[in-house]
mmCIF file of C-alpha atoms in Angstrom:
data_model
loop_
_atom_site.group_PDB
_atom_site.id
_atom_site.type_symbol
_atom_site.label_atom_id
_atom_site.label_comp_id
_atom_site.label_asym_id
_atom_site.label_seq_id
_atom_site.Cartn_x
_atom_site.Cartn_y
_atom_site.Cartn_z
ATOM 1 C CA MET A 1 102.204 67.411 110.712
ATOM 2 C CA ASN A 2 99.136 68.424 112.691
ATOM 3 C CA GLU A 3 96.385 71.004 112.193
ATOM 4 C CA GLU A 4 98.331 73.769 113.928
ATOM 5 C CA ALA A 5 101.389 73.114 111.768
ATOM 6 C CA PHE A 6 99.296 73.369 108.596
ATOM 7 C CA MET A 7 97.767 76.619 109.861
ATOM 8 C CA ARG A 8 101.200 77.990 110.700
ATOM 9 C CA ARG A 9 102.255 77.302 107.103
ATOM 10 C CA ALA A 10 99.237 79.248 105.795
ATOM 11 C CA ILE A 11 100.120 82.146 108.100
ATOM 12 C CA GLU A 12 103.768 81.909 107.017
ATOM 13 C CA LEU A 13 102.668 82.239 103.386
ATOM 14 C CA ALA A 14 100.629 85.312 104.330
ATOM 15 C CA ALA A 15 103.717 86.795 105.994
ATOM 16 C CA VAL A 16 105.722 86.381 102.768
ATOM 17 C CA SER A 17 103.559 89.120 101.251
ATOM 18 C CA LEU A 18 105.189 91.619 103.582
ATOM 19 C CA SER A 19 108.273 91.493 101.356
ATOM 20 C CA ILE A 20 106.606 91.167 97.924
ATOM 21 C CA THR A 21 105.165 94.305 96.376
ATOM 22 C CA GLY A 22 101.652 93.848 95.023
ATOM 23 C CA THR A 23 100.656 90.916 97.193
ATOM 24 C CA LEU A 24 98.223 90.922 100.088
ATOM 25 C CA PRO A 25 98.702 89.146 103.438
ATOM 26 C CA TYR A 26 96.639 86.032 102.816
ATOM 27 C CA GLY A 27 97.942 82.500 102.455
ATOM 28 C CA ALA A 28 96.386 79.071 102.085
ATOM 29 C CA VAL A 29 97.412 75.434 101.966
ATOM 30 C CA ILE A 30 95.489 72.370 100.875
ATOM 31 C CA VAL A 31 96.111 69.168 102.790
ATOM 32 C CA LYS A 32 95.332 65.607 101.762
ATOM 33 C CA ASN A 33 96.278 62.531 103.782
ATOM 34 C CA ASP A 34 98.226 64.713 106.245
ATOM 35 C CA CYS A 35 100.425 66.196 103.497
ATOM 36 C CA ILE A 36 100.396 69.661 101.970
ATOM 37 C CA ILE A 37 99.569 69.181 98.301
ATOM 38 C CA ALA A 38 99.208 72.832 97.259
ATOM 39 C CA GLU A 39 99.757 76.371 98.467
ATOM 40 C CA GLY A 40 98.536 79.780 97.421
ATOM 41 C CA THR A 41 98.931 83.443 98.219
ATOM 42 C CA ASN A 42 96.875 86.495 97.341
ATOM 43 C CA ARG A 43 98.302 88.037 94.172
ATOM 44 C CA SER A 44 95.260 90.155 93.269
ATOM 45 C CA ILE A 45 97.127 93.431 92.879
ATOM 46 C CA VAL A 46 100.322 92.213 91.226
ATOM 47 C CA ASP A 47 98.431 89.979 88.765
ATOM 48 C CA CYS A 48 95.549 92.447 88.227
ATOM 49 C CA ASP A 49 93.242 89.536 89.038
ATOM 50 C CA PRO A 50 90.475 90.035 91.608
ATOM 51 C CA THR A 51 90.066 86.244 91.854
ATOM 52 C CA SER A 52 93.664 85.657 92.912
ATOM 53 C CA HIS A 53 92.945 84.949 96.570
ATOM 54 C CA GLY A 54 95.146 82.523 98.479
ATOM 55 C CA GLU A 55 92.429 79.867 98.584
ATOM 56 C CA ILE A 56 91.696 80.157 94.861
ATOM 57 C CA GLU A 57 95.394 79.957 93.985
ATOM 58 C CA ALA A 58 95.827 76.889 96.214
ATOM 59 C CA ILE A 59 92.824 75.223 94.550
ATOM 60 C CA ARG A 60 94.146 76.052 91.070
ATOM 61 C CA ASN A 61 97.549 74.627 91.966
ATOM 62 C CA ALA A 62 96.099 71.465 93.523
ATOM 63 C CA CYS A 63 93.789 70.808 90.587
ATOM 64 C CA ARG A 64 96.552 71.443 88.063
ATOM 65 C CA ASP A 65 99.054 69.229 89.901
ATOM 66 C CA LEU A 66 96.550 66.410 90.492
ATOM 67 C CA ARG A 67 94.993 66.856 87.036
ATOM 68 C CA THR A 68 91.477 66.908 88.452
ATOM 69 C CA THR A 69 88.779 69.303 89.553
ATOM 70 C CA ASP A 70 87.727 67.005 92.400
ATOM 71 C CA LEU A 71 89.476 67.761 95.680
ATOM 72 C CA THR A 72 87.235 65.530 97.780
ATOM 73 C CA GLY A 73 89.093 64.487 100.913
ATOM 74 C CA CYS A 74 91.211 67.636 100.977
ATOM 75 C CA ASP A 75 91.171 70.240 103.746
ATOM 76 C CA MET A 76 91.838 73.964 103.364
ATOM 77 C CA TYR A 77 93.930 75.908 105.877
ATOM 78 C CA THR A 78 93.824 79.633 105.324
ATOM 79 C CA SER A 79 95.218 82.609 107.171
ATOM 80 C CA CYS A 80 91.848 84.398 107.014
ATOM 81 C CA GLU A 81 88.231 83.305 106.935
ATOM 82 C CA PRO A 82 87.403 82.696 103.252
ATOM 83 C CA CYS A 83 85.258 85.210 101.401
ATOM 84 C CA ALA A 84 82.078 84.183 99.560
ATOM 85 C CA MET A 85 83.957 83.623 96.279
ATOM 86 C CA CYS A 86 86.499 81.363 97.949
ATOM 87 C CA VAL A 87 83.837 79.431 99.862
ATOM 88 C CA ALA A 88 81.886 78.850 96.644
ATOM 89 C CA THR A 89 85.025 77.611 94.903
ATOM 90 C CA MET A 90 85.867 75.352 97.838
ATOM 91 C CA TYR A 91 82.406 73.779 97.580
ATOM 92 C CA MET A 92 82.722 73.386 93.809
ATOM 93 C CA ALA A 93 86.106 71.670 94.214
ATOM 94 C CA GLY A 94 84.868 69.384 96.985
ATOM 95 C CA ILE A 95 87.041 70.667 99.832
ATOM 96 C CA SER A 96 86.027 68.648 102.900
ATOM 97 C CA LYS A 97 86.804 71.069 105.735
ATOM 98 C CA ALA A 98 88.069 74.611 106.196
ATOM 99 C CA PHE A 99 90.327 75.929 108.954
ATOM 100 C CA TYR A 100 91.052 79.659 109.301
ATOM 101 C CA ALA A 101 93.071 81.964 111.546
ATOM 102 C CA THR A 102 91.666 85.502 111.302
ATOM 103 C CA THR A 103 88.130 86.592 110.402
ATOM 104 C CA ILE A 104 86.699 88.683 107.594
ATOM 105 C CA ALA A 105 86.017 91.335 110.255
ATOM 106 C CA ASP A 106 89.749 91.319 111.125
ATOM 107 C CA SER A 107 90.558 91.800 107.436
ATOM 108 C CA LYS A 108 88.080 94.666 107.180
ATOM 109 C CA GLN A 109 89.729 96.319 110.188
ATOM 110 C CA MET A 110 93.175 95.996 108.542
ATOM 111 C CA PHE A 111 91.935 97.757 105.394
ATOM 112 C CA SER A 112 90.256 100.459 107.508
ATOM 113 C CA GLN A 113 93.587 101.167 109.198
ATOM 114 C CA LEU A 114 95.352 101.320 105.829
ATOM 115 C CA LEU A 115 92.703 103.658 104.437
ATOM 116 C CA GLN A 116 93.411 106.134 107.235
ATOM 117 C CA ARG A 117 96.952 106.449 105.854
ATOM 118 C CA ASP A 118 96.358 106.212 102.129
ATOM 119 C CA PRO A 119 93.145 106.538 100.049
ATOM 120 C CA LYS A 120 94.336 103.878 97.578
ATOM 121 C CA TRP A 121 93.170 101.260 100.105
ATOM 122 C CA VAL A 122 89.503 102.095 99.713
ATOM 123 C CA ARG A 123 87.730 98.832 98.972
ATOM 124 C CA ARG A 124 85.191 98.607 96.178
ATOM 125 C CA PHE A 125 83.273 96.122 98.290
ATOM 126 C CA ASP A 126 82.894 94.825 101.786
ATOM 127 C CA PRO A 127 83.314 91.022 101.894
ATOM 128 C CA LEU A 128 80.484 90.798 104.425
ATOM 129 C CA ASP A 129 78.183 92.675 102.026
ATOM 130 C CA VAL A 130 79.199 90.326 99.215
ATOM 131 C CA GLN A 131 78.135 87.330 101.323
ATOM 132 C CA VAL A 132 74.697 88.873 101.722
ATOM 133 C CA GLU A 133 74.402 89.771 98.032
ATOM 134 C CA VAL A 134 75.336 86.359 96.642
ATOM 135 C CA ALA A 135 72.824 84.689 98.958
ATOM 136 C CA LYS A 136 69.977 86.645 97.353
ATOM 137 C CA PRO A 137 68.033 85.388 94.330
ATOM 138 C CA ILE A 138 69.553 86.896 91.187
ATOM 139 C CA GLU A 139 66.606 89.261 90.646
ATOM 140 C CA ASN A 140 67.064 90.775 94.130
ATOM 141 C CA ARG A 141 70.783 91.550 93.934
ATOM 142 C CA SER A 142 72.067 95.118 93.752
ATOM 143 C CA MET A 143 73.891 94.299 90.478
ATOM 144 C CA PRO A 144 71.269 94.211 87.721
ATOM 145 C CA ALA A 145 71.090 90.985 85.705
ATOM 146 C CA GLN A 146 69.073 90.206 82.600
ATOM 147 C CA GLN A 147 68.587 86.848 80.933
ATOM 148 C CA LEU A 148 68.964 86.774 77.146
ATOM 149 C CA LEU A 149 68.750 83.994 74.533
ATOM 150 C CA GLN A 150 68.057 81.106 76.917
ATOM 151 C CA ALA A 151 66.926 78.769 74.115
ATOM 152 C CA GLU A 152 70.150 79.311 72.148
ATOM 153 C CA GLY A 153 72.213 78.729 75.272
ATOM 154 C CA ARG A 154 70.308 75.529 76.041
ATOM 155 C CA GLU A 155 71.042 74.233 72.517
ATOM 156 C CA ILE A 156 74.748 74.253 73.404
ATOM 157 C CA PHE A 157 74.073 72.314 76.630
ATOM 158 C CA ASP A 158 72.012 69.756 74.699
ATOM 159 C CA ALA A 159 74.760 69.410 72.083
ATOM 160 C CA PHE A 160 77.351 68.893 74.807
ATOM 161 C CA VAL A 161 75.289 66.151 76.454
ATOM 162 C CA LYS A 162 74.810 64.463 73.058
ATOM 163 C CA ALA A 163 78.568 64.682 72.306
ATOM 164 C CA GLN A 164 79.365 62.898 75.581
ATOM 165 C CA ALA A 165 77.371 59.785 74.574
#
């Protein structure tokens, strides 16, 4: 298979959502050595899980199937440009390269069109705003954060390091 074939599979997975209530039109595949090793679709609504994006589901499936958290050498093909959460997870998993079909702006436009028909489609956040927020230092974000009990938390880290010896 080639890059376009892998992207077509991601788009095909997104299209499956058209017939499954509670899913959103986003699909992703992870490729290693020119083979699809995992797939994922957005099940956020049906699973009541805001982290259930296609990319996250594909990463979960790949890691579970390969019994690792290291996806170095794997590429991600996704039907839409990954949001900040998905990009962060892709970095943490070691995804080597990302390919995408539509943009976050295209996704925003889709939800705007849906909102004109039904108020249930109002988004709690704008993915572009989230990108800006997560790039800020924690003390400058719009969501307040307060550090508590750092020393006690560090004791657990120190104990973990000692237990690994």
